[in-house]
Short mmCIF file of C-alpha atoms and ligand atoms in Angstrom, two decimals:
data_model
loop_
_atom_site.label_atom_id
_atom_site.label_comp_id
_atom_site.label_asym_id
_atom_site.label_seq_id
_atom_site.Cartn_x
_atom_site.Cartn_y
_atom_site.Cartn_z
CA MET A 25 19.62 -14.61 22.52
CA ARG A 26 18.63 -15.42 18.91
CA ASN A 27 20.11 -12.40 17.25
CA ASP A 28 22.24 -14.35 14.79
CA ASN A 29 19.63 -16.68 13.38
CA ILE A 30 17.37 -13.94 12.02
CA SER A 31 17.89 -13.76 8.32
CA THR A 32 16.59 -10.39 7.30
CA LYS A 33 17.76 -9.59 3.82
CA TYR A 34 16.63 -8.54 0.44
CA THR A 35 14.84 -11.58 -0.91
CA VAL A 36 13.62 -11.67 -4.43
CA ILE A 37 10.83 -14.18 -4.47
CA LYS A 38 10.52 -14.88 -8.18
CA ASN A 39 12.60 -14.42 -11.31
CA GLY A 40 15.11 -11.76 -10.26
CA LYS A 41 18.22 -10.73 -8.39
CA ILE A 42 19.28 -11.15 -4.79
CA ALA A 43 21.21 -8.60 -2.76
CA LEU A 44 21.89 -8.88 0.94
CA ALA A 45 21.14 -6.28 3.58
CA ASP A 46 21.19 -6.61 7.35
CA LEU A 47 17.91 -5.31 8.65
CA ASN A 48 18.60 -6.98 11.99
CA GLN A 49 21.65 -4.83 12.66
CA GLN A 50 19.50 -1.79 12.00
CA PHE A 51 16.86 -3.12 14.42
CA SER A 52 19.47 -3.29 17.24
CA GLU A 53 20.74 0.21 16.52
CA ASP A 54 17.25 1.70 16.33
CA VAL A 55 16.17 0.01 19.58
CA LEU A 56 19.27 1.31 21.37
CA ARG A 57 18.73 4.81 20.03
CA GLY A 58 14.96 4.81 20.64
CA LEU A 59 15.09 3.54 24.22
CA SER A 60 18.00 5.85 25.13
CA ARG A 61 16.00 8.99 24.29
CA SER A 62 14.44 11.02 27.08
CA ALA A 63 11.08 10.61 25.28
CA LYS A 64 11.34 6.90 24.41
CA ALA A 65 10.18 5.97 20.92
CA LEU A 66 10.56 3.06 18.47
CA PRO A 67 9.89 3.10 14.72
CA CYS A 68 6.53 1.42 14.03
CA LYS A 69 8.03 -0.63 11.17
CA TYR A 70 9.47 -2.96 13.82
CA ILE A 71 5.99 -4.06 14.90
CA TYR A 72 5.81 -6.07 11.67
CA ASP A 73 7.30 -9.51 11.97
CA GLU A 74 5.17 -12.56 11.15
CA THR A 75 2.99 -12.06 14.26
CA GLY A 76 2.75 -8.30 13.68
CA SER A 77 1.67 -8.82 10.07
CA GLN A 78 -0.96 -11.36 11.18
CA LEU A 79 -2.23 -8.98 13.86
CA PHE A 80 -2.47 -6.19 11.30
CA CYS A 81 -4.59 -8.46 9.08
CA ARG A 82 -6.94 -8.89 12.07
CA ILE A 83 -6.99 -5.10 12.60
CA MET A 84 -8.13 -4.61 9.01
CA GLU A 85 -11.12 -6.89 9.71
CA LEU A 86 -12.18 -4.97 12.83
CA PRO A 87 -15.53 -3.12 12.69
CA GLU A 88 -13.81 -0.02 14.11
CA TYR A 89 -11.06 0.06 11.46
CA TYR A 90 -12.89 2.06 8.79
CA LEU A 91 -9.73 2.77 6.76
CA THR A 92 -9.55 -0.61 5.01
CA ARG A 93 -13.28 -0.70 4.22
CA CYS A 94 -13.16 2.82 2.76
CA GLU A 95 -10.10 2.18 0.62
CA THR A 96 -11.52 -1.15 -0.58
CA GLU A 97 -14.75 0.57 -1.64
CA LEU A 98 -12.77 3.34 -3.32
CA LEU A 99 -10.67 0.88 -5.33
CA GLU A 100 -13.73 -1.14 -6.35
CA MET A 101 -15.46 2.07 -7.47
CA HIS A 102 -12.53 3.53 -9.39
CA LYS A 103 -10.43 0.54 -10.52
CA ASP A 104 -11.33 1.00 -14.19
CA SER A 105 -10.44 4.73 -14.15
CA ILE A 106 -7.19 3.99 -12.32
CA GLY A 107 -6.42 1.28 -14.90
CA SER A 108 -7.09 3.65 -17.79
CA LEU A 109 -4.88 6.34 -16.26
CA ILE A 110 -1.91 4.04 -15.68
CA ASP A 111 -2.24 2.15 -18.98
CA GLY A 112 0.59 2.77 -21.45
CA GLU A 113 3.95 1.27 -22.24
CA ARG A 114 5.21 -1.63 -20.08
CA CYS A 115 5.75 -0.68 -16.43
CA ASN A 116 7.06 -1.87 -13.08
CA LEU A 117 4.18 -1.68 -10.62
CA VAL A 118 6.05 -1.24 -7.33
CA GLU A 119 4.09 -1.43 -4.08
CA LEU A 120 5.77 -0.05 -0.96
CA GLY A 121 4.58 -1.72 2.28
CA ALA A 122 2.31 -4.11 0.42
CA GLY A 123 1.25 -6.12 3.50
CA ASP A 124 -1.29 -8.81 2.63
CA GLY A 125 -2.07 -7.04 -0.66
CA LYS A 126 -5.79 -7.73 -0.25
CA LYS A 127 -6.79 -4.38 -1.71
CA THR A 128 -4.05 -4.50 -4.31
CA LYS A 129 -5.59 -7.69 -5.70
CA ILE A 130 -8.56 -5.56 -6.83
CA LEU A 131 -6.19 -3.50 -8.95
CA LEU A 132 -4.08 -6.43 -10.15
CA GLU A 133 -7.17 -8.26 -11.37
CA GLN A 134 -8.40 -5.14 -13.14
CA PHE A 135 -5.02 -4.42 -14.78
CA LEU A 136 -4.69 -8.03 -15.98
CA GLU A 137 -8.22 -7.94 -17.40
CA MET A 138 -7.41 -4.70 -19.23
CA GLY A 139 -4.29 -6.31 -20.70
CA ILE A 140 -1.96 -3.74 -19.11
CA ASP A 141 1.66 -4.81 -19.59
CA PHE A 142 3.29 -4.76 -16.14
CA GLN A 143 5.45 -6.55 -13.61
CA TYR A 144 4.33 -6.37 -9.93
CA CYS A 145 7.04 -5.72 -7.30
CA PRO A 146 5.73 -5.78 -3.71
CA VAL A 147 8.24 -4.35 -1.18
CA ASP A 148 7.74 -4.97 2.53
CA ILE A 149 9.91 -5.12 5.62
CA SER A 150 7.97 -8.18 6.78
CA GLU A 151 9.43 -11.29 5.16
CA SER A 152 6.38 -13.39 6.02
CA ALA A 153 4.07 -10.80 4.43
CA VAL A 154 6.02 -10.83 1.14
CA LYS A 155 6.27 -14.63 1.03
CA GLN A 156 2.59 -15.11 1.82
CA LEU A 157 1.56 -12.53 -0.77
CA ALA A 158 3.83 -14.02 -3.43
CA SER A 159 2.41 -17.49 -2.84
CA GLU A 160 -1.20 -16.26 -2.92
CA LEU A 161 -0.64 -14.26 -6.08
CA ASN A 162 1.07 -17.19 -7.80
CA ASP A 163 -2.08 -19.24 -7.15
CA LYS A 164 -4.62 -16.53 -7.94
CA PHE A 165 -2.94 -14.97 -10.98
CA PRO A 166 -0.64 -17.59 -12.56
CA THR A 167 0.23 -15.27 -15.45
CA LEU A 168 1.25 -12.36 -13.22
CA GLU A 169 4.94 -11.46 -13.45
CA MET A 170 6.18 -10.71 -9.96
CA ASN A 171 9.33 -9.83 -8.00
CA GLY A 172 8.85 -9.51 -4.24
CA LEU A 173 11.39 -7.69 -2.13
CA VAL A 174 11.90 -7.88 1.64
CA SER A 175 13.34 -4.52 2.54
CA ASP A 176 12.79 -1.11 4.02
CA TYR A 177 11.01 1.38 1.75
CA PHE A 178 14.22 3.31 1.29
CA ASP A 179 16.31 0.30 0.29
CA GLY A 180 13.47 -0.60 -2.06
CA LEU A 181 13.65 2.89 -3.52
CA ARG A 182 17.44 2.70 -3.84
CA LEU A 183 17.10 -0.53 -5.75
CA LEU A 184 14.38 1.08 -7.82
CA SER A 185 16.54 4.02 -8.83
CA SER A 186 19.40 1.70 -9.81
CA GLN A 187 17.09 -0.27 -12.09
CA ASN A 188 14.65 2.36 -13.21
CA HIS A 189 14.88 1.89 -16.94
CA ALA A 190 11.22 0.92 -17.32
CA ARG A 191 8.29 3.21 -16.63
CA THR A 192 7.37 2.94 -12.95
CA VAL A 193 4.04 3.14 -11.17
CA VAL A 194 4.31 3.17 -7.36
CA LEU A 195 1.49 2.11 -5.05
CA PHE A 196 1.62 3.32 -1.46
CA LEU A 197 -1.74 2.28 -0.06
CA GLY A 198 -3.40 1.95 3.33
CA SER A 199 -2.35 5.36 4.66
CA ASN A 200 1.15 4.01 5.35
CA ILE A 201 2.27 7.60 4.68
CA GLY A 202 0.36 8.67 7.80
CA ASN A 203 2.95 6.87 9.96
CA PHE A 204 5.48 9.56 9.02
CA SER A 205 5.58 12.97 10.68
CA PRO A 206 4.86 15.77 8.14
CA GLN A 207 8.63 16.41 7.83
CA GLU A 208 9.37 12.69 7.33
CA ALA A 209 6.53 12.41 4.81
CA GLU A 210 7.98 15.27 2.83
CA ALA A 211 11.48 13.77 2.97
CA PHE A 212 10.08 10.41 1.91
CA LEU A 213 8.19 11.92 -1.02
CA ILE A 214 11.29 13.82 -2.14
CA ARG A 215 13.27 10.56 -2.16
CA LEU A 216 10.44 8.86 -3.97
CA ARG A 217 10.39 11.59 -6.62
CA ASP A 218 14.18 11.45 -6.92
CA SER A 219 14.03 7.67 -7.50
CA LEU A 220 11.60 8.09 -10.38
CA ASN A 221 11.66 9.52 -13.87
CA HIS A 222 9.61 12.27 -15.42
CA GLY A 223 6.14 10.91 -16.19
CA ASP A 224 6.22 8.03 -13.66
CA LEU A 225 3.13 7.72 -11.50
CA VAL A 226 2.41 7.22 -7.80
CA LEU A 227 -0.91 6.26 -6.24
CA ILE A 228 -0.95 7.13 -2.52
CA GLY A 229 -3.60 6.38 0.11
CA PHE A 230 -4.37 9.14 2.65
CA ASP A 231 -6.77 8.94 5.56
CA LEU A 232 -8.54 12.31 5.53
CA LYS A 233 -9.18 14.67 8.44
CA LYS A 234 -12.64 14.29 9.95
CA ALA A 235 -14.69 16.23 12.46
CA ASP A 236 -15.53 13.00 14.30
CA ILE A 237 -12.34 12.42 16.28
CA GLY A 238 -14.09 9.63 18.23
CA LEU A 239 -14.46 7.64 15.00
CA ILE A 240 -10.74 8.02 14.30
CA LEU A 241 -9.71 7.12 17.83
CA ARG A 242 -11.88 4.00 17.93
CA ALA A 243 -10.04 2.70 14.86
CA TYR A 244 -6.84 2.65 16.95
CA ASN A 245 -8.37 1.40 20.20
CA ASP A 246 -10.66 -1.48 19.37
CA SER A 247 -12.83 -3.12 21.98
CA SER A 248 -11.31 -6.58 21.39
CA GLY A 249 -7.76 -5.43 22.19
CA VAL A 250 -6.14 -6.52 18.89
CA THR A 251 -4.50 -3.11 18.44
CA GLU A 252 -3.00 -3.40 21.92
CA GLN A 253 -1.53 -6.82 21.03
CA PHE A 254 -0.24 -5.35 17.77
CA ASN A 255 1.65 -2.56 19.57
CA LEU A 256 2.93 -4.87 22.32
CA ASN A 257 4.41 -7.08 19.60
CA ILE A 258 7.34 -4.67 19.33
CA LEU A 259 8.36 -5.57 22.91
CA LYS A 260 7.91 -9.28 22.17
CA ARG A 261 10.19 -8.91 19.16
CA ILE A 262 12.85 -7.23 21.28
CA ASN A 263 12.61 -10.12 23.76
CA THR A 264 12.83 -12.79 21.06
CA GLU A 265 15.32 -11.26 18.67
CA LEU A 266 17.51 -9.12 20.92
CA GLY A 267 17.29 -11.07 24.18
CA GLY A 268 15.20 -8.49 26.07
CA ASN A 269 13.39 -9.25 29.30
CA PHE A 270 10.35 -6.98 28.90
CA ASP A 271 7.50 -8.14 31.15
CA ILE A 272 4.70 -7.53 28.64
CA GLY A 273 2.08 -7.54 31.41
CA LYS A 274 3.68 -4.43 32.91
CA PHE A 275 2.85 -2.24 29.92
CA ARG A 276 -0.55 -1.01 28.79
CA TYR A 277 -1.58 0.49 25.48
CA LEU A 278 -2.69 4.10 25.10
CA SER A 279 -3.82 5.98 21.99
CA THR A 280 -4.51 9.70 22.02
CA TRP A 281 -5.51 12.35 19.51
CA ASP A 282 -2.90 15.08 19.03
CA THR A 283 -4.73 18.15 17.75
CA GLN A 284 -1.57 20.00 16.86
CA SER A 285 -0.23 17.36 14.48
CA ASN A 286 -3.63 15.92 13.44
CA ALA A 287 -2.52 12.45 14.40
CA VAL A 288 -3.37 9.52 16.58
CA LYS A 289 -0.33 8.87 18.77
CA SER A 290 0.05 5.34 20.13
CA PHE A 291 2.09 4.48 23.21
CA LEU A 292 2.98 1.63 25.53
CA VAL A 293 2.84 2.92 29.09
CA SER A 294 4.89 1.42 31.91
CA THR A 295 2.59 0.50 34.81
CA CYS A 296 5.38 0.65 37.43
CA ASP A 297 9.01 1.63 37.91
CA GLN A 298 10.97 -1.13 36.19
CA THR A 299 14.32 -1.87 34.59
CA VAL A 300 14.50 -3.83 31.33
CA TYR A 301 17.73 -5.52 30.27
CA ILE A 302 18.43 -6.25 26.61
CA GLU A 303 21.18 -8.84 26.29
CA GLY A 304 21.87 -8.15 22.61
CA LEU A 305 22.61 -4.51 23.47
CA ASP A 306 24.14 -5.33 26.85
CA THR A 307 22.19 -2.36 28.19
CA SER A 308 19.50 -1.77 30.83
CA PHE A 309 16.74 0.77 30.42
CA LEU A 310 14.79 2.33 33.27
CA PHE A 311 11.06 2.88 32.77
CA ARG A 312 9.30 5.07 35.34
CA ASP A 313 5.73 4.35 36.45
CA GLY A 314 3.52 6.00 33.78
CA GLU A 315 6.39 6.61 31.35
CA GLN A 316 5.32 6.41 27.70
CA LEU A 317 7.07 4.60 24.88
CA HIS A 318 5.85 6.00 21.55
CA THR A 319 5.14 3.20 19.06
CA GLU A 320 3.14 4.71 16.19
CA SER A 321 1.73 7.93 14.76
CA SER A 322 -1.15 7.97 12.29
CA HIS A 323 -1.48 11.38 10.68
CA LYS A 324 -4.64 12.59 8.95
CA PHE A 325 -4.62 14.94 5.97
CA SER A 326 -6.85 17.54 4.34
CA GLU A 327 -7.40 17.73 0.57
CA HIS A 328 -5.41 20.95 0.72
CA ASP A 329 -2.49 19.13 2.41
CA LEU A 330 -2.40 16.70 -0.52
CA SER A 331 -2.31 19.30 -3.28
CA ARG A 332 0.16 21.49 -1.35
CA MET A 333 2.52 18.53 -0.83
CA ALA A 334 2.31 17.45 -4.47
CA ALA A 335 3.05 20.96 -5.77
CA LYS A 336 5.86 21.58 -3.29
CA ILE A 337 7.65 18.32 -4.04
CA GLY A 338 7.21 18.21 -7.79
CA PHE A 339 4.25 16.03 -8.67
CA ASP A 340 1.27 16.91 -10.88
CA VAL A 341 -2.02 15.78 -9.40
CA ILE A 342 -3.74 13.65 -12.03
CA ARG A 343 -6.84 12.79 -10.04
CA ASN A 344 -8.07 12.27 -6.48
CA PHE A 345 -10.34 9.28 -5.79
CA HIS A 346 -12.63 9.00 -2.76
CA ASP A 347 -14.88 6.47 -1.06
CA SER A 348 -18.59 7.32 -0.80
CA LYS A 349 -18.18 8.91 2.66
CA ARG A 350 -15.07 10.85 1.59
CA TYR A 351 -13.23 9.46 4.63
CA PHE A 352 -10.28 8.31 2.54
CA ALA A 353 -8.50 9.44 -0.63
CA ASN A 354 -6.19 7.79 -3.10
CA THR A 355 -4.37 10.38 -5.12
CA LEU A 356 -2.65 9.71 -8.44
CA TRP A 357 0.38 11.92 -9.00
CA LYS A 358 2.73 12.21 -11.96
CA VAL A 359 6.42 13.02 -11.50
CA LYS A 360 7.49 16.25 -13.15
CA LYS A 361 11.18 16.96 -13.51
C1 SAM B 425 -0.36 -0.39 7.77
S1 SAM B 425 0.23 -1.81 6.91
C2 SAM B 425 -0.55 -1.53 5.33
C3 SAM B 425 -0.43 -2.65 4.36
C4 SAM B 425 -1.01 -2.39 2.99
N1 SAM B 425 -0.36 -1.27 2.33
C5 SAM B 425 -2.49 -2.13 3.09
O1 SAM B 425 -2.92 -1.05 2.69
O2 SAM B 425 -3.23 -3.02 3.53
C6 SAM B 425 1.90 -1.33 6.62
C7 SAM B 425 2.74 -2.34 5.86
O3 SAM B 425 3.96 -1.69 5.51
C8 SAM B 425 5.06 -2.45 5.97
N2 SAM B 425 6.06 -1.48 6.41
C9 SAM B 425 5.97 -0.61 7.45
N3 SAM B 425 7.05 0.18 7.50
C10 SAM B 425 7.86 -0.21 6.48
C11 SAM B 425 9.10 0.23 6.00
N4 SAM B 425 9.75 1.23 6.59
N5 SAM B 425 9.62 -0.38 4.91
C12 SAM B 425 8.97 -1.40 4.29
N6 SAM B 425 7.77 -1.87 4.70
C13 SAM B 425 7.22 -1.27 5.78
C14 SAM B 425 4.54 -3.33 7.09
O4 SAM B 425 5.29 -4.53 7.21
C15 SAM B 425 3.10 -3.57 6.66
O5 SAM B 425 2.98 -4.71 5.87
#
């Protein structure tokens, strides 16, 4: 078992502070809790180690994955308006779940060109993603001030609220918010608002509801099987980091549309009765033939959902931006307290 040589911690990549946190301990606890439930489920954030982050980069290139293309088009179309709306006194531009930051680079380039005074702080649970992004940005934008943080959103927010003297602009792109249930999304947005000051801004990406459910489902079930590999990566991580003995070939990937929650639900399905032992937890888990392990939810939102959420939680909607097909929205909200 390689539990003890995983160094998951807050890592500040450039000019800044270092604080330690044990994400690995949390991984063990969440796996134990998630696999002990009658309806087995694991938080999707654990898909993202180095392999998971690389697989997600491949997902974003897939012809079926319309979300990235739509948000890229949207940002290209509206980058100058977004720049004008966030311009002002110096700010911390904090990105939660930054990933490879490919789309963010559109905004960073625009903001630098406009002479906006900011420091960029990408936060991501995937250490490899933050390191890779920091190195790319150092090369591409040598004048960019940057502090990368390897942490969970909520630890990132806690750090934010302890240091929030400067004006803050938060980016939460790529429909990351869709991975939360509506209740979790609301709780997350409340914590986000509580971490910020009156007048701070957030730009959030939402994948919008569409009549064509087939289009949505294809984005999560590509013909080349990359999404399946992405979801299976969570079992591989458990094997590598917690000493599990999952036989990956005995699970298949399933994605379904849940009308009630307006979400794609992704599962790994056991193809036989089997027992999996996880050395790091010293526990065995029984999987029945056909039993589902929930790995990810991807909720879709209406325009009305966005304005209702903003009003309920305490944000003023500054402006909604769309791609040309209106498949995707980025909404700019201002904190009111
Ligand atoms: C769906 S990808 C989107 C990446 C990027 N925002 C984009 O639009 O391309 C989600 C990213 O958020 C990170 N992530 C997921 N859950 C997280 C969490 N709870 N805390 C911090 N980062 C998280 C993942 O590592 C991954 O890089």
